[in-house]
CSV table of C-alpha atoms in Angstrom, one decimal:
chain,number,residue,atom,x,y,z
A,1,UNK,CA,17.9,52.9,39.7
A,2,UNK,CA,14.3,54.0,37.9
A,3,UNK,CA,14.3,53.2,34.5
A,4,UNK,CA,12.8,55.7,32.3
A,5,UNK,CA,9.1,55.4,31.2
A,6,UNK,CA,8.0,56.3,27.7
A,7,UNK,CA,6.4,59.2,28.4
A,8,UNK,CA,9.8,60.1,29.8
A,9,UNK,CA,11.8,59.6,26.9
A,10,UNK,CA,9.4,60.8,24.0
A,11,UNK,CA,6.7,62.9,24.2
A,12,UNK,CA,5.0,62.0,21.4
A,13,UNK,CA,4.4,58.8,22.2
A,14,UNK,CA,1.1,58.9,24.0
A,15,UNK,CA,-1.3,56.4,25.6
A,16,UNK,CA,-2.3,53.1,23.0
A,17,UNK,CA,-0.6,54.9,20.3
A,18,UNK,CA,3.1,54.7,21.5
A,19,UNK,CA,4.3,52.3,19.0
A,20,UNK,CA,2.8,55.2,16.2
A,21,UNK,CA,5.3,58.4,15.3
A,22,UNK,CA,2.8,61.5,14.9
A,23,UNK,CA,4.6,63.1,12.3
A,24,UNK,CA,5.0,66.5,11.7
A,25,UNK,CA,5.1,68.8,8.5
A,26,UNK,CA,5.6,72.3,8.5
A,27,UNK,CA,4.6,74.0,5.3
A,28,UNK,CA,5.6,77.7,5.3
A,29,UNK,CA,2.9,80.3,3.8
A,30,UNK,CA,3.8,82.8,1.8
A,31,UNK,CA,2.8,85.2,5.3
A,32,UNK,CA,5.5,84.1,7.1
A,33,UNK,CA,3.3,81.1,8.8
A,34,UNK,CA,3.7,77.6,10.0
A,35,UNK,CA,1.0,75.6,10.3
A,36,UNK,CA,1.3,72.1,12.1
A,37,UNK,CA,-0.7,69.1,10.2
A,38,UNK,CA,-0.4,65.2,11.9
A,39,UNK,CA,-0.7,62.7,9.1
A,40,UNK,CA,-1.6,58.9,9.3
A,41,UNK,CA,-0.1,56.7,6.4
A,42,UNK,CA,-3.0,54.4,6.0
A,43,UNK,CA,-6.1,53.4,7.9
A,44,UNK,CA,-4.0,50.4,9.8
A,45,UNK,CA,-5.8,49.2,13.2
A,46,UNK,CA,-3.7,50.9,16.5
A,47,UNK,CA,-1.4,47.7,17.7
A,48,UNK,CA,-2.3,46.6,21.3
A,49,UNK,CA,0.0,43.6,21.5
A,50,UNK,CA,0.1,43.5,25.2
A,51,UNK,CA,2.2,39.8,25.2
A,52,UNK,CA,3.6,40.6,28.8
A,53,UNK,CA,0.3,39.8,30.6
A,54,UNK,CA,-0.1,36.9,32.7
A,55,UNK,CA,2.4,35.6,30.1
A,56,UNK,CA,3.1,32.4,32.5
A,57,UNK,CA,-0.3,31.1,32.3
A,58,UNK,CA,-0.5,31.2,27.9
A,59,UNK,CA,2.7,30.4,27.0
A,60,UNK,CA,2.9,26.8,25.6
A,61,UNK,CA,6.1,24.8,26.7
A,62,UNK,CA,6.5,20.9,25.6
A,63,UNK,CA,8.6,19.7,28.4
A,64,UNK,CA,7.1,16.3,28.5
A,65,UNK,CA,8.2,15.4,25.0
A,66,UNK,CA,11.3,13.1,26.4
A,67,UNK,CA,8.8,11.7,28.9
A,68,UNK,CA,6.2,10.9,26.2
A,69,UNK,CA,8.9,9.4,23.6
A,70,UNK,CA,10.2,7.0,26.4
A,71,UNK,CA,6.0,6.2,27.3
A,72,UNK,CA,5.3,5.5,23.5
A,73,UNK,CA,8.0,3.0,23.0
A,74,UNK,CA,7.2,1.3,26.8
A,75,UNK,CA,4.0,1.0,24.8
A,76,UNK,CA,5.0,-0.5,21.5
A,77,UNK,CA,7.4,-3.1,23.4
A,78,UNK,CA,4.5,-4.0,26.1
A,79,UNK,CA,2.1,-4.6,22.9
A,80,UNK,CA,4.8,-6.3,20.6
A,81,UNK,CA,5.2,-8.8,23.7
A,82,UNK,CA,1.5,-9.5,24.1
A,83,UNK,CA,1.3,-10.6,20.4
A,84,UNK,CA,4.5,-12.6,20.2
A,85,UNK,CA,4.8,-14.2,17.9
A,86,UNK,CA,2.7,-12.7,15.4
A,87,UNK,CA,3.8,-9.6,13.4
A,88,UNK,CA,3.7,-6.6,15.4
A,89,UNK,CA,2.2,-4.4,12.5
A,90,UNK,CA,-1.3,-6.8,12.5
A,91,UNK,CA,-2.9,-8.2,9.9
A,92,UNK,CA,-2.1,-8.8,6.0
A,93,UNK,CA,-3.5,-6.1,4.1
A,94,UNK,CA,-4.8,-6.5,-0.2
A,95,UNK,CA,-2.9,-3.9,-2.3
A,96,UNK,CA,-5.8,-1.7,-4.0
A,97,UNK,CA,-6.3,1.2,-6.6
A,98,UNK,CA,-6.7,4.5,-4.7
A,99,UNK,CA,-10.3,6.2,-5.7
A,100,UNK,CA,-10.7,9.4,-7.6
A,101,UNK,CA,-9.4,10.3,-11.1
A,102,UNK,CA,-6.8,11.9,-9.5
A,103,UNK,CA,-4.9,8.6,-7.7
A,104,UNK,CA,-6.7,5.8,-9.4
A,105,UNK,CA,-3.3,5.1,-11.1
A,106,UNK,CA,-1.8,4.7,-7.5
A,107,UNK,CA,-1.7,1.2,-5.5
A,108,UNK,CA,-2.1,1.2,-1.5
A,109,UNK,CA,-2.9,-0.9,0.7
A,110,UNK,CA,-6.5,-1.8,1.7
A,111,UNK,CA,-8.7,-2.5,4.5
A,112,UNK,CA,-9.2,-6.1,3.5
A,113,UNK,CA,-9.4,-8.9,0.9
A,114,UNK,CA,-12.5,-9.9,-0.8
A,115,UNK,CA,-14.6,-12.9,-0.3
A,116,UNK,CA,-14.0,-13.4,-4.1
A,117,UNK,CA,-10.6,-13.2,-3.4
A,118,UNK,CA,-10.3,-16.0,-0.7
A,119,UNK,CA,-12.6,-18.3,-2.4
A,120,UNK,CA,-9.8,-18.3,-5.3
A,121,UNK,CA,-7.5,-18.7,-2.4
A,122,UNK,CA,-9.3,-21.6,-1.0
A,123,UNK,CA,-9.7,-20.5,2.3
A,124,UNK,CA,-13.0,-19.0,4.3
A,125,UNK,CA,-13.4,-15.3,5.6
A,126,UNK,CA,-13.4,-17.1,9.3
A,127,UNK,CA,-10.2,-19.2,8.5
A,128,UNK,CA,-8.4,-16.1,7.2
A,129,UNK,CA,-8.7,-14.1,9.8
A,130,UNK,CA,-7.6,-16.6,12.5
A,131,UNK,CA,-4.2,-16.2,10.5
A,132,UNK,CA,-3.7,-13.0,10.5
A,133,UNK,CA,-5.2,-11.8,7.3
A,134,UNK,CA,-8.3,-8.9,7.6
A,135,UNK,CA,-10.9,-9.2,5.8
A,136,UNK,CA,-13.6,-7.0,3.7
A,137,UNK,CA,-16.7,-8.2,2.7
A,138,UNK,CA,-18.0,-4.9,1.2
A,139,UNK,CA,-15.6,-4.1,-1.5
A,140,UNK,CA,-15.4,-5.9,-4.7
A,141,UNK,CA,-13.5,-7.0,-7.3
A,142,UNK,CA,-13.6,-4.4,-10.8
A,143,UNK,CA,-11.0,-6.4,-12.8
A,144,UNK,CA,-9.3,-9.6,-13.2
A,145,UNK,CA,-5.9,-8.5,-12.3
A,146,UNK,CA,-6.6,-7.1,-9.2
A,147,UNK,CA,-8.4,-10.3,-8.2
A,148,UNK,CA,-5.2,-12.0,-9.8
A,149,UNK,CA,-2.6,-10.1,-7.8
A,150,UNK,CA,-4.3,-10.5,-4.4
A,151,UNK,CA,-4.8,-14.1,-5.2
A,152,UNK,CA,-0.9,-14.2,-5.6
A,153,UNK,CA,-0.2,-11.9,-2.3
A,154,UNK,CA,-2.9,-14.5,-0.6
A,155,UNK,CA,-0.6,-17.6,-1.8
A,156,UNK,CA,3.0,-16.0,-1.2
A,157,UNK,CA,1.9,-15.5,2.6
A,158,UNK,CA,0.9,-18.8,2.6
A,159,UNK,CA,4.2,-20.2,1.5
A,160,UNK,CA,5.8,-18.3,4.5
A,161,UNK,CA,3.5,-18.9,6.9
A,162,UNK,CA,4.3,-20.6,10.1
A,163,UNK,CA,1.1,-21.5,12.4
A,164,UNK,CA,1.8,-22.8,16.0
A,165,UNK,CA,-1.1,-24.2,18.6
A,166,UNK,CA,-2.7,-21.5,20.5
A,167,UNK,CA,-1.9,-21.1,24.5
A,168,UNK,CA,-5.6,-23.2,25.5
A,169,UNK,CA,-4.3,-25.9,22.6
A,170,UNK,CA,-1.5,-26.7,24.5
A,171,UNK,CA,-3.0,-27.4,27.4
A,172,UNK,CA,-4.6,-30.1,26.2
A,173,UNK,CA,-3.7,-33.7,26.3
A,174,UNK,CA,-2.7,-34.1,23.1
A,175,UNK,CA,0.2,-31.7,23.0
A,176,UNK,CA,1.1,-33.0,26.7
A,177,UNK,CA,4.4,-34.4,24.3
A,178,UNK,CA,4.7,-32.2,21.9
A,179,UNK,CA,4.3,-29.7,24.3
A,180,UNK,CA,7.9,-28.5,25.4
A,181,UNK,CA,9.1,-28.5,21.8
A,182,UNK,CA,6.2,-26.3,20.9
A,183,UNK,CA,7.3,-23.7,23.6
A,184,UNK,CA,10.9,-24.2,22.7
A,185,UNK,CA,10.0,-23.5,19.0
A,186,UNK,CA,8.2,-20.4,19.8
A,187,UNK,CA,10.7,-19.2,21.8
A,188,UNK,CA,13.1,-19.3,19.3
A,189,UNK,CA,11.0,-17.8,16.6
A,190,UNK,CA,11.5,-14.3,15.5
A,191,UNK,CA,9.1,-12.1,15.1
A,192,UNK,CA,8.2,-10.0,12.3
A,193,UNK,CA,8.3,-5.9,12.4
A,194,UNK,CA,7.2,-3.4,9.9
A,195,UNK,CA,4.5,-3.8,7.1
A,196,UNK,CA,3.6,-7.4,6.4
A,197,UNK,CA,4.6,-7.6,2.6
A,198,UNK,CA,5.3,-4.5,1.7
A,199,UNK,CA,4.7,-2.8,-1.7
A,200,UNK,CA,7.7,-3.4,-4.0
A,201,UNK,CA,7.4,-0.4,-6.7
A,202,UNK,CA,10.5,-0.7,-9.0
A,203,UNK,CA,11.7,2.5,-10.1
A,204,UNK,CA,10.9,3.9,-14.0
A,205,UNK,CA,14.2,2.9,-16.3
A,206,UNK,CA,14.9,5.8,-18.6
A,207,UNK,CA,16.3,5.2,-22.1
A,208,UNK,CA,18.7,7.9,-23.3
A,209,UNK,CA,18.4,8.6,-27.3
A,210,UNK,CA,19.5,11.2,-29.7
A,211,UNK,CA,16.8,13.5,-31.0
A,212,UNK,CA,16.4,13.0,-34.6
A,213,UNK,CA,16.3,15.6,-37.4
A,214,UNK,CA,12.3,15.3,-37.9
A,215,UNK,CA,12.2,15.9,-34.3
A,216,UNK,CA,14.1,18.9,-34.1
A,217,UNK,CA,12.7,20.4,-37.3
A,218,UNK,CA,9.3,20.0,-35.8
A,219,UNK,CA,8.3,22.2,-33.0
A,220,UNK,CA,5.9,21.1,-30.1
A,221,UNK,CA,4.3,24.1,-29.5
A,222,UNK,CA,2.5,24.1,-32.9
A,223,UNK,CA,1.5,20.7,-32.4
A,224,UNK,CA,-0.1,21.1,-29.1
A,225,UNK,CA,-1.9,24.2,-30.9
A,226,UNK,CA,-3.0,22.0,-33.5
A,227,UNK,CA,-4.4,19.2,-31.7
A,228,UNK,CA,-6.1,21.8,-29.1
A,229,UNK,CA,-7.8,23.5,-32.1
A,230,UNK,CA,-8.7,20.2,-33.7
A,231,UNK,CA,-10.5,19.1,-30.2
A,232,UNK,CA,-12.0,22.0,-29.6
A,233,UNK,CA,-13.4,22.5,-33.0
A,234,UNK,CA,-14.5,18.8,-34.2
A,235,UNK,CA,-17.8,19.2,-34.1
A,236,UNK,CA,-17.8,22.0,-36.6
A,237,UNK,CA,-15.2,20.2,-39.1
A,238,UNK,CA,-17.6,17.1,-39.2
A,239,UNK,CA,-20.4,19.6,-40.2
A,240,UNK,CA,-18.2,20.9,-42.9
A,241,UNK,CA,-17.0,17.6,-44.0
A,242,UNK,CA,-20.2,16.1,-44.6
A,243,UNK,CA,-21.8,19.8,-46.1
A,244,UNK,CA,-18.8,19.2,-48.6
A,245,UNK,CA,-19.7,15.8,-49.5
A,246,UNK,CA,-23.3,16.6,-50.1
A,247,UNK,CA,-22.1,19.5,-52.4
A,248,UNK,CA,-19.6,17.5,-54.6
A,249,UNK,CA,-23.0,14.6,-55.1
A,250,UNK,CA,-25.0,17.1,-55.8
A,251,UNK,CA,-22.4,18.3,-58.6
A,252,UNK,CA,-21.8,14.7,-60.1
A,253,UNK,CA,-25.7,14.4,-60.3
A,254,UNK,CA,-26.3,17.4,-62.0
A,255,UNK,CA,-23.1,17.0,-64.1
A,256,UNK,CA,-24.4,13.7,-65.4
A,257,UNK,CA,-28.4,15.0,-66.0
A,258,UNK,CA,-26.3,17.9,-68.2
A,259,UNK,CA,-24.8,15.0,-70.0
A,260,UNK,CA,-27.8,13.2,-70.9
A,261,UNK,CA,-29.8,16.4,-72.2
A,262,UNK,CA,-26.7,17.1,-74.8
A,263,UNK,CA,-26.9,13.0,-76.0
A,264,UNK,CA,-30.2,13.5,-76.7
């Protein structure tokens, strides 16, 4: 079996131009005579989408996404195992205004707390991060409740804070006792997944009211008007204001000079 080519099945469909119809208008003369004129319907670029060349070698597969999903989370367990028991997600972070006018009504989390901050806290920078709690010397404090409300996260992770000797500790002689229990406690600790102290951002409570009758008399449209008028033209109705005031002194001063002339 031969399978037709194109050349075969239309003949005009020739060469690059195969995907392109010539097409054909016959205008008749008033002689009796045709004449043949090929249009183009715009000035488009000829398509030479040739997709079935050495298609094996550019094609883009992602076969190895089971493999990689299973390697990932190998990798998250191996690394939650090598800190245990400490939180897996790392270090306590400040919660921070996020820069720009655009988001600077926004609170994230930061890179880390000021030394401000852990002074009100009553610890050192080195102290605080042998605890688990990163530190930033460059930023600093623009406003008394932001230095307030880290002091308070500082504080509540300090209330729920539980510290146990480190592996070289126990090995000395003075936890040869305490030792086992250590272990035993550690063992039996759990450890802590997902963001260390989250942000809790309580949702917006809407009151419901009925719109009163000045309301609905008014209309908001003319108001926004108004107020954009009045902002965009203040500087010429202070002008005016105070060109009125100096007319109406100048009237009572020459109102009262008129007065005096007719006493007299």
């Amino acid at each position: 079996f031969k399978q037709k080519t194109a050349y075969e099945i239309c003949a005009c469909l020739v060469g690059s131009e195969m995907c392109i119809r010539d097409r054909v208008s016959t205008q008749s003369t008033g002689t009796n005579t045709a004449s043949n004129e090929v249009h183009m319907k715009h000035n488009n670029a000829i398509p030479r989408n040739h997709f079935k060349k050495d298609w094996m070698n550019r094609v883009k597969t992602w076969f190895n996404q089971p493999a990689r999903k299973l390697r990932r989370r190998q990798a998250r367990a191996k690394k939650a195992a090598a800190v245990f028991p400490r939180p897996v997600a790392g270090l306590l972070r400040p919660v921070v205004q996020a820069p720009s006018k655009k988001y600077n009504a926004k609170t994230r989390l930061g890179r880390g707390f000021t030394l401000d901050e852990l002074k009100a806290a009553k610890m050192g920078a080195s102290q605080a991060r042998s605890i688990g709690i990163a530190v930033d010397s460059r930023r600093k404090n623009r406003s008394e409740e932001a230095l307030a409300r880290n002091v308070a996260r500082l504080a509540e992770y300090k209330a729920k804070l539980v510290l146990f000797p480190r592996k070289k500790a126990l090995k000395q002689k003075k936890f040869e006792e305490k030792r086992a229990s250590v272990k035993d406690a550690i063992k039996a600790s759990s450890q802590q997944t997902g963001t260390i102290l989250p942000i809790v951002r309580a949702a917006p409570v809407v009151e419901f009211r009925a719109a009163t009758d000045a309301e609905k008399q008014s209309s908001v449209f003319e108001r926004i008007r108004r107020e954009r008028t009045t902002a965009k033209k203040v500087g010429a109705l202070v002008k005016h204001q105070k060109r009125v005031a100096l007319e109406l002194e100048e009237a009572k001063k020459s109102n009262k000079k008129g007065g005096k002339k007719g006493k007299k």
